[in-house]
Structure formats: C-alpha cells, structure tokens
CSV table of C-alpha atoms in Angstrom, one decimal:
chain,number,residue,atom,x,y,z
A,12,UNK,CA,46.7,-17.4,61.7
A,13,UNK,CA,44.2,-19.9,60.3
A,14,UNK,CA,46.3,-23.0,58.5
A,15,UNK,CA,45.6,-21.5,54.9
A,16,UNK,CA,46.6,-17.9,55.9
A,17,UNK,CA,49.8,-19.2,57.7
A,18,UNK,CA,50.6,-21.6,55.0
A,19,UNK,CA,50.5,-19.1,52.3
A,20,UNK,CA,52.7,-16.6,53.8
A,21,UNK,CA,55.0,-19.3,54.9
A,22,UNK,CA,55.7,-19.7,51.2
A,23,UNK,CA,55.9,-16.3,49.7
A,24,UNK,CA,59.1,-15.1,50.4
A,25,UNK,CA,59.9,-11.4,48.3
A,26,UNK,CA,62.7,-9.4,48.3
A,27,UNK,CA,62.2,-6.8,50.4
A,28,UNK,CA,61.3,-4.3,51.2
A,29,UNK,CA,58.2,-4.9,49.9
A,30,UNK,CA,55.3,-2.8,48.8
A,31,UNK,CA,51.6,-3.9,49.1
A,32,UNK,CA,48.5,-2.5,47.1
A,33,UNK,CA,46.4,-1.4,49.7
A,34,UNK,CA,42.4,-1.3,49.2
A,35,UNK,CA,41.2,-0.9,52.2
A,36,UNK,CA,39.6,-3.7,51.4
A,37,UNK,CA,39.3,-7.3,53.8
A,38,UNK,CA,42.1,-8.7,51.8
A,39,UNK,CA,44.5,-6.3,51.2
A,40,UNK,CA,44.3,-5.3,54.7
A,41,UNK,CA,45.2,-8.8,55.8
A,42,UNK,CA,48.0,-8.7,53.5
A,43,UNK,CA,49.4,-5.7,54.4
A,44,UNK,CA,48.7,-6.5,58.1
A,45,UNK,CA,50.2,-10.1,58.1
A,46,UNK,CA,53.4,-8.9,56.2
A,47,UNK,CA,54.0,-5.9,58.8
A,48,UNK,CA,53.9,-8.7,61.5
A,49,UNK,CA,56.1,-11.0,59.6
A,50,UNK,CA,58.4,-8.1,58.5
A,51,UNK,CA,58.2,-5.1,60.5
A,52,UNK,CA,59.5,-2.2,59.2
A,53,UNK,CA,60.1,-3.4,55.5
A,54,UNK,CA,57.1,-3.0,54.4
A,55,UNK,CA,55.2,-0.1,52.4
A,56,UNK,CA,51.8,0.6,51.3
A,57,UNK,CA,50.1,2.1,48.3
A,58,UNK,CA,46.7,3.1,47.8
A,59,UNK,CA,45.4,3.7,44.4
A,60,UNK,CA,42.5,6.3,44.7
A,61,UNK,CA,40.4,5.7,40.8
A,62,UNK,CA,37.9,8.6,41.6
A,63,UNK,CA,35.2,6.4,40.3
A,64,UNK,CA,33.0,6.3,43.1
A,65,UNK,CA,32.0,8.8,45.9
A,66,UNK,CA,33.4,6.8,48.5
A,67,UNK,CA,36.6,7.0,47.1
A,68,UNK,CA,37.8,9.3,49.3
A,69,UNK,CA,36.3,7.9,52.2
A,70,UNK,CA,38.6,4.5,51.0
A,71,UNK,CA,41.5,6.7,51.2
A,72,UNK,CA,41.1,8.6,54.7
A,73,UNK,CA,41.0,4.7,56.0
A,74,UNK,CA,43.8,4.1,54.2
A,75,UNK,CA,45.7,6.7,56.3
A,76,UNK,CA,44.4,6.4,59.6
A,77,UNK,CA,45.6,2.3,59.2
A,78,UNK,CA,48.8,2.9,57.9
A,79,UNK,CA,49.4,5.3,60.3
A,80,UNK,CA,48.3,3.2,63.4
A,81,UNK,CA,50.9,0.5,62.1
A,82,UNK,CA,53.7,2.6,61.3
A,83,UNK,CA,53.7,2.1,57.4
A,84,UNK,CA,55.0,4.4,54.7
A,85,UNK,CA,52.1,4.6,52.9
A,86,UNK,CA,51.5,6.6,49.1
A,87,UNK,CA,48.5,7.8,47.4
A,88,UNK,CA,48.2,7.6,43.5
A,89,UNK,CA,45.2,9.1,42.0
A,90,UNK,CA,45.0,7.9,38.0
A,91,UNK,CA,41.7,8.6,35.5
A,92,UNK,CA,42.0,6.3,32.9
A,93,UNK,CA,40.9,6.4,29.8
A,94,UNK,CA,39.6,3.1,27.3
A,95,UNK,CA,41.1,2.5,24.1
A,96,UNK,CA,39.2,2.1,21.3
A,97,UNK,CA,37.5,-1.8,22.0
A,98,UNK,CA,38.8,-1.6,25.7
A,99,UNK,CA,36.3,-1.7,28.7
A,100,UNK,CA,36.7,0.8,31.7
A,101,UNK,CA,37.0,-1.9,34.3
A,102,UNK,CA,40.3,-3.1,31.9
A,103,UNK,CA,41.4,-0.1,31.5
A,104,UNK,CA,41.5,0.9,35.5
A,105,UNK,CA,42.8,-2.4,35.9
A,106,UNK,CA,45.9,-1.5,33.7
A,107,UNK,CA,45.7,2.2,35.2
A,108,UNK,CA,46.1,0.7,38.3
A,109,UNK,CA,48.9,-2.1,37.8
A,110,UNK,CA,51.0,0.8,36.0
A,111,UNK,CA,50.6,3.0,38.9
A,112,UNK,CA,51.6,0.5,41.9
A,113,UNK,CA,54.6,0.3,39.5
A,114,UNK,CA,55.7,3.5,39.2
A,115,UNK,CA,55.1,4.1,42.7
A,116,UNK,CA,57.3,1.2,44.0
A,117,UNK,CA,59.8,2.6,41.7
A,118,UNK,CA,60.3,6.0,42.7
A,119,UNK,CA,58.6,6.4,46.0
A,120,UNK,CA,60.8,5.1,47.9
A,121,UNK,CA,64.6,5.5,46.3
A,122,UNK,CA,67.1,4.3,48.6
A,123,UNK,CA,65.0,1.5,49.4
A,124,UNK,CA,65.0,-0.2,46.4
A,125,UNK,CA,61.5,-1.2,46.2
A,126,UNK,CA,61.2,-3.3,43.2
A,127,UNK,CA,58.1,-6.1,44.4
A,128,UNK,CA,54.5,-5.3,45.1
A,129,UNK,CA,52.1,-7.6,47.0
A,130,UNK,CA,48.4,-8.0,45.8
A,131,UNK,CA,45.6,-9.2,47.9
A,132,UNK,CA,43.7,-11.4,44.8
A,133,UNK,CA,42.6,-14.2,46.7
A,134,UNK,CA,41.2,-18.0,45.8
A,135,UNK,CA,37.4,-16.4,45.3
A,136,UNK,CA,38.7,-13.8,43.1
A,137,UNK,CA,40.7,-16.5,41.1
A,138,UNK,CA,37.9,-19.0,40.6
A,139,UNK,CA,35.9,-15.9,39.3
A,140,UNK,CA,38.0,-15.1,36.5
A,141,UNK,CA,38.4,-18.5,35.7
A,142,UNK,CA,34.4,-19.1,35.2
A,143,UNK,CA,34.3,-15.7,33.5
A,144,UNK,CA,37.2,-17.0,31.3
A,145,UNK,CA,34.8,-20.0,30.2
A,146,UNK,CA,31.7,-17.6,29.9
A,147,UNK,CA,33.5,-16.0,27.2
A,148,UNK,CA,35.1,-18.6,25.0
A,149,UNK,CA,39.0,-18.4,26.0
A,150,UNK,CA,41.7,-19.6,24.9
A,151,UNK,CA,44.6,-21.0,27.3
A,152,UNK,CA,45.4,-17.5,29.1
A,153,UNK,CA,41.9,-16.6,30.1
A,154,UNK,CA,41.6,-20.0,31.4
A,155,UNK,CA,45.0,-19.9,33.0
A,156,UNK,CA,43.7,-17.2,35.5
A,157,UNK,CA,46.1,-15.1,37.5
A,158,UNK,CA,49.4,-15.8,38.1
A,159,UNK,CA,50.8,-16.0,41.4
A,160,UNK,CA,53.6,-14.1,40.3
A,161,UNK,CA,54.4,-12.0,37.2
A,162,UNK,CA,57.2,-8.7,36.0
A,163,UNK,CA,55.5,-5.6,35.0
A,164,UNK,CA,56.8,-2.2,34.3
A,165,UNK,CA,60.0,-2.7,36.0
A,166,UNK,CA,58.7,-4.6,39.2
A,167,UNK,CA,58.0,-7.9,40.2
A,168,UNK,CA,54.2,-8.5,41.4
A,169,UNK,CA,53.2,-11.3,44.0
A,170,UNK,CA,49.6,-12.8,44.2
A,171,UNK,CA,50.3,-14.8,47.7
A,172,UNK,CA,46.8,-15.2,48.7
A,173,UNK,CA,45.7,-17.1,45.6
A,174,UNK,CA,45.5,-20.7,47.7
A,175,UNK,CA,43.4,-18.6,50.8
A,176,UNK,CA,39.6,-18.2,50.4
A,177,UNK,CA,38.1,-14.7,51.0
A,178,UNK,CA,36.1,-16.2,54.2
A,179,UNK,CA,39.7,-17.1,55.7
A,180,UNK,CA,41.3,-13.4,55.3
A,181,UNK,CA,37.8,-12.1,56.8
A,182,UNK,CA,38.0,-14.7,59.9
A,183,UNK,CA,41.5,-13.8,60.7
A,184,UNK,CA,40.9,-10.3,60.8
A,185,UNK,CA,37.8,-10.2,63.0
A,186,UNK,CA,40.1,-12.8,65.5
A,187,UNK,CA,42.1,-9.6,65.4
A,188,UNK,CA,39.6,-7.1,65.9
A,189,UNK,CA,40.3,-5.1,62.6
A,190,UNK,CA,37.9,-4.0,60.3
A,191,UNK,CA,38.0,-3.1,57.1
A,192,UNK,CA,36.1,-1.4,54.1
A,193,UNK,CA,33.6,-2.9,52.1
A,194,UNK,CA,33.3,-1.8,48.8
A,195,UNK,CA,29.6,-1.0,47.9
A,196,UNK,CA,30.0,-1.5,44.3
A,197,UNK,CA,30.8,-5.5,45.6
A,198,UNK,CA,26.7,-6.0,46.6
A,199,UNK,CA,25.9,-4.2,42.6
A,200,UNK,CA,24.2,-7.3,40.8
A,201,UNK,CA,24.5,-5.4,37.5
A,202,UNK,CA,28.7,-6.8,37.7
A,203,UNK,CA,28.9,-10.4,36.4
A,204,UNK,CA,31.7,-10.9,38.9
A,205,UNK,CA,29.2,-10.1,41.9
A,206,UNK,CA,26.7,-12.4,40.5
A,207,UNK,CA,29.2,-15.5,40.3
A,208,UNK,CA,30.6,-15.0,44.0
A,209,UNK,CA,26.7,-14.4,45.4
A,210,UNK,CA,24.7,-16.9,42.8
A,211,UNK,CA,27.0,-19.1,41.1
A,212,UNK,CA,29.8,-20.5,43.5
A,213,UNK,CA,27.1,-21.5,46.3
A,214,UNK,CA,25.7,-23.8,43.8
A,215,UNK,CA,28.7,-24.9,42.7
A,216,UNK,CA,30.2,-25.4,46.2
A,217,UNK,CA,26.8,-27.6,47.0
A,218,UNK,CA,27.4,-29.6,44.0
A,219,UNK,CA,30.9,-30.0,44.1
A,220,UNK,CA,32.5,-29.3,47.6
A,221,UNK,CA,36.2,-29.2,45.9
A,222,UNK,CA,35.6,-26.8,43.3
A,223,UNK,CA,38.3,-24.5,44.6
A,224,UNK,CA,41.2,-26.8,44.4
A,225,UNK,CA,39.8,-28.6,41.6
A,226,UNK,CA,39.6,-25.3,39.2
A,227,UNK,CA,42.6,-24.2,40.7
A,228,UNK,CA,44.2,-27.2,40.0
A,229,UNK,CA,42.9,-26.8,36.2
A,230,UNK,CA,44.1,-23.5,35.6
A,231,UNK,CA,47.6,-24.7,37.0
A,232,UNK,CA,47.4,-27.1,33.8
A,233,UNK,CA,46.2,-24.3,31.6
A,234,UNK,CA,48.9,-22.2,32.5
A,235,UNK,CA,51.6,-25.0,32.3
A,236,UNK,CA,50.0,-25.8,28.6
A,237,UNK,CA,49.9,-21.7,27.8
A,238,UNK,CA,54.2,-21.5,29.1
A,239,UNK,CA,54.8,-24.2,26.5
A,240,UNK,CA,52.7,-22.4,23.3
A,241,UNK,CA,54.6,-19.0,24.3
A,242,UNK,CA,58.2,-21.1,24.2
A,243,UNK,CA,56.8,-22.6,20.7
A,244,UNK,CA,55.6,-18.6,19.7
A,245,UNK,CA,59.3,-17.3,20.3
A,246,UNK,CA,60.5,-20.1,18.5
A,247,UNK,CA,58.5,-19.2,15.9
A,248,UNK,CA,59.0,-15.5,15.8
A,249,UNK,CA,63.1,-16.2,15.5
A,250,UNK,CA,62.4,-17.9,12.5
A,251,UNK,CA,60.1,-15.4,11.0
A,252,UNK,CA,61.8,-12.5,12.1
A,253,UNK,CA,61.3,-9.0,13.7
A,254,UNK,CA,58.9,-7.8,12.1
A,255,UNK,CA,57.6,-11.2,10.9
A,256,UNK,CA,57.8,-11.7,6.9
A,257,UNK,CA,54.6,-13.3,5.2
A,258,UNK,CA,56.5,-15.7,3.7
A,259,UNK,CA,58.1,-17.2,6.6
A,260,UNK,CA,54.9,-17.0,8.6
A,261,UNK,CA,53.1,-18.9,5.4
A,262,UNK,CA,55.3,-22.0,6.0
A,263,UNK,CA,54.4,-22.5,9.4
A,264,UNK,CA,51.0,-24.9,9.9
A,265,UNK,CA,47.8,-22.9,10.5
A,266,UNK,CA,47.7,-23.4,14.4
A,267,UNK,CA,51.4,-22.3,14.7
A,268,UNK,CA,50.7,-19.6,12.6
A,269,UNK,CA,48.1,-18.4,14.8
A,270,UNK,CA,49.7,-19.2,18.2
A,271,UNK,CA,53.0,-16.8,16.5
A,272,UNK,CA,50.7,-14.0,15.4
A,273,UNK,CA,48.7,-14.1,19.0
A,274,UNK,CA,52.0,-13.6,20.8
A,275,UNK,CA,53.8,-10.6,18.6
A,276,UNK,CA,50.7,-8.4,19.1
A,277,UNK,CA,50.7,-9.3,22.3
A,278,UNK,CA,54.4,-7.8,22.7
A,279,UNK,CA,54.2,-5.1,20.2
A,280,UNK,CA,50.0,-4.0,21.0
A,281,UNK,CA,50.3,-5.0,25.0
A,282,UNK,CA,47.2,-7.2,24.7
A,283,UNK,CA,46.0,-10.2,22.5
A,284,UNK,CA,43.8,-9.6,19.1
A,285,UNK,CA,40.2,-11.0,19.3
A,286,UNK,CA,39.8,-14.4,17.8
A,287,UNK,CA,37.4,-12.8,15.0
A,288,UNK,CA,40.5,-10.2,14.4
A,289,UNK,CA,43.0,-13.3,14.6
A,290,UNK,CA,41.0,-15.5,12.5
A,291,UNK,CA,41.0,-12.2,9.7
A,292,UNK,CA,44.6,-11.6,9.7
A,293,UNK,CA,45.4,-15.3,9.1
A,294,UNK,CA,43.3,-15.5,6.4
A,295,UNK,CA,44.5,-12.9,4.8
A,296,UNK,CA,47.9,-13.7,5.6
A,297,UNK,CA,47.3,-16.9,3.6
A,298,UNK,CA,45.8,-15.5,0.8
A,299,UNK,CA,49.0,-12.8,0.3
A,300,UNK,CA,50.7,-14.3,-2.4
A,301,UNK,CA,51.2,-11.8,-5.1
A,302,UNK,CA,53.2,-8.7,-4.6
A,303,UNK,CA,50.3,-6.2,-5.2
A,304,UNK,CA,48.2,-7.8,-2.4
A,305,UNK,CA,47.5,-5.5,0.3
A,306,UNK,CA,47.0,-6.5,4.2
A,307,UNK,CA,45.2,-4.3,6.6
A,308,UNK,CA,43.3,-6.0,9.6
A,309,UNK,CA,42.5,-4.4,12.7
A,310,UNK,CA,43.3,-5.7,16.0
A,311,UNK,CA,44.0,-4.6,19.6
A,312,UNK,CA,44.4,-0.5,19.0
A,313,UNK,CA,45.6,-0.3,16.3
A,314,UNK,CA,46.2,-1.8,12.7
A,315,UNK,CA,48.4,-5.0,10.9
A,316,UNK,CA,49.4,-4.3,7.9
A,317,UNK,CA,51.5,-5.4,5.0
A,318,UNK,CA,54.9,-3.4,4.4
A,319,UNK,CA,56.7,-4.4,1.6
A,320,UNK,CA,57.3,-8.0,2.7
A,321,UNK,CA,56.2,-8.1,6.4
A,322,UNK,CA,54.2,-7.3,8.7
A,323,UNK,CA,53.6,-3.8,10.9
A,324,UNK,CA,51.5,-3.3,13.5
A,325,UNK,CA,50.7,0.7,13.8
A,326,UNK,CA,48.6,1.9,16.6
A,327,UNK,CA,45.4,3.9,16.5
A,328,UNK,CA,46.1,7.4,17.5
C-alpha cells in the first residue's frame, strides 16, 4: 500500500464483520478490496443500484463479477427516491441511499450481526463539500464536512478514507492491476461538485500546496466547535422541555435561542430549517406574548406551530 492508504486502514478498526458500500467506483473498490485483504472472510458488500442513469446496470453486473472473483457476500438494493417538498434529488438519493446500506446490513446478513458499514468518501470528496459548504453561506455543520464516523438507522457508518486523496486509491489499484468503473455523470460540468474537483482545486493546489490538510484541519475545528453548540442545544432543550414552551425558549438569549430551535427540528424534522425559515420562527417566537397570538412558520417538511403554550412541529403530508 502507498503510506496514506496503509496509514488509514491501520487506524480504522470496526467491529466486524463489516459491510462496505460498494460503487464500483475507484474508491469503494479499494475499500472493499483492502478490507478483504486485511480481513478475509468478514467482509460483505452492498451495492445500491439508484436507476438513475442507463449505466446503472452496467454498475451492477461489475459489481457481481468483483464480488464474486473475491469471494464476498455481496447484496443489491434498488431504491427510487422521491424529494420532499424544498429537498433536491441528489439529497434525497443521498438519504435513499444511506437508509438502504442500513437496512441492508441489518437484515442481510442475520446471524452475522452486521451492524457497521464502510464508505469510500475520500479527502477530494471531503474538501468538495467543504468549499460547497462556504459557496452557500453555512453555518458550523456544512462547514464541519463529513464525519469520519457517525450512527444511523441502527448502524454505525465509517468514512476511513477521509485522510487518503482520490489519486492514492487510483495508484494503488492500478499497482494491483484492478480496474474499476468510472462514473460518466463525474466528467458532467453542469454538477458544481465536478467543476470544483476539475477547475477549482488545481488552482487552489497551485496556490496553496497544503490545502488538503489545511481545510481538513479547519473542518476538524468546525466540527469540534459544532459538538460543543449541540451539548449547549440539549442543555437548552431540558430546560425548555419536550415539546419546547415559548416562554422558556423566550428567556434564553437570541443566539441560544436559535442554536435550541436548529437542533429540535433537526431531531423531530431529520434535517435543519433554512436560515430564512430560522430567522422567521425566532422572530415570531419573540413577538408571542399574548395568549391569542398564533405561530405558524414553515420549515424543513413541514410546519412549527403554536399549541397552546409550545411548540409542534407537524409534517407536510
């Protein structure tokens, strides 16, 4: 292995067995091939199959013919998935997907236990989010960037190939003679993502040589900073309550108030409210002070509203 490659699986260390979310892809093939070697024989694969391209199936007959040349238990999951209401199709496959190597892990493979799933993100895919983050305005979790590791629908999910640039995966498989599949949608300039990994980073990388480590290194701060505002939101919310009652919420300072109401949607709508939405609800939040006042601001998909003396959120259907 190259020094990053070896160093990274050096530290990961699951519970196996373990499953890995297999592409077909240059980097989940060197995941799933460098954990076969390192654990052989507790090791599964699954291949999510979106339908959202024509060579989808193509993706999948590799898939097999791999998997079966290295003696892995591999499972197909074929999902459609549909946006909510304010919800791109790229997130909404990307939740699709994440809910389907879950469920898979879980029940694939019963009297293994399978409970951890490996994903083949790597530091060019982390960097990418982390400049698309700052494109858009974020707050601490965009600019946090994926985690190495994170729970999900009952499983445990491993990013070990977050410190390992996409050039390293690619030159330890052809050292290896294996080849894998190259998206086509990857060379589509109309994706922002494409144009940061072909335009942007070059000139980055000529400017600044360390950009990888130093961003990385950034984001590690960011996501330190965003642990400590989601201790200081539960805090918050045990005080308040379940549901959280205006009154209680009134007393805390505007950018605790904020930081509280951020993470209970989060928990109760499964994604954060827009900062316009955010800003909305606080305001009105602060302006409830007679019994008759009513509260109705929309966020994630669905609806806050008032209910007697708290707050409800109640999904869109």
């Amino acid at each position: 292995m190259t020094a990053s490659v070896a160093a990274a699986l050096a530290g990961f260390a699951p519970r196996l067995p373990l499953a890995v979310a297999y592409s077909g892809g240059a980097d989940s093939t060197a995941l799933l091939l460098a954990c076969v070697e390192r654990w052989p024989g507790q090791v599964r694969a699954i291949h999510v199959h979106h339908g959202l391209q024509a060579a989808a199936d193509g993706f999948e007959h590799h898939c097999r013919e791999r998997c079966a040349q290295w003696a892995v238990p591999l499972v197909i999951c074929h999902v459609q998935a549909q946006p909510m209401p304010g919800q791109s199709p790229e997130d909404a496959a990307r939740h699709a997907r994440y809910k389907a190597l879950a469920e898979a892990a879980r029940t694939s493979w019963p009297a293994d236990g399978v409970l951890e799933v490996a994903v083949g993100q790597h530091a060019d895919d982390q960097i990418e989010t982390v400049l698309l983050a700052l494109s858009r305005g974020a707050g601490l979790p965009g600019l946090a960037g994926m985690p190495a590791c994170w729970d999900r629908h009952g499983v445990r999910f491993h990013r070990p190939w977050l410190g390992v640039a996409g050039e390293d995966l690619r030159a330890w498989l052809r050292a290896r003679g294996v080849d894998w599949i190259e998206d086509p949608t990857n060379a589509d300039a109309r994706y922002t993502r494409n144009r940061i990994r072909r335009e942007l980073l070059p000139a980055l990388q000529a400017c600044f040589p360390q950009i990888r480590s130093t961003l990385a290194r950034s984001a590690g701060h960011a996501a330190e900073a965003q642990r400590l505002l989601a201790e200081l939101a539960q805090q918050d919310l045990a005080a308040t309550g379940d549901p959280p009652r205006i009154k209680a919420l009134q007393q805390l300072s505007p950018e605790r108030r904020s930081n509280a109401l951020r993470h209970w949607l989060r928990q109760v709508a499964g994604r954060a409210p827009s900062s316009a939405q955010l800003g909305e609800l606080a305001s009105q939040i602060e302006a409830c002070r007679t019994r008759g006042h009513g509260i109705r601001v929309r966020a994630a998909a669905g609806f806050v509203e008032r209910e007697q003396d708290v707050l409800r959120y109640r999904p869109t259907l």
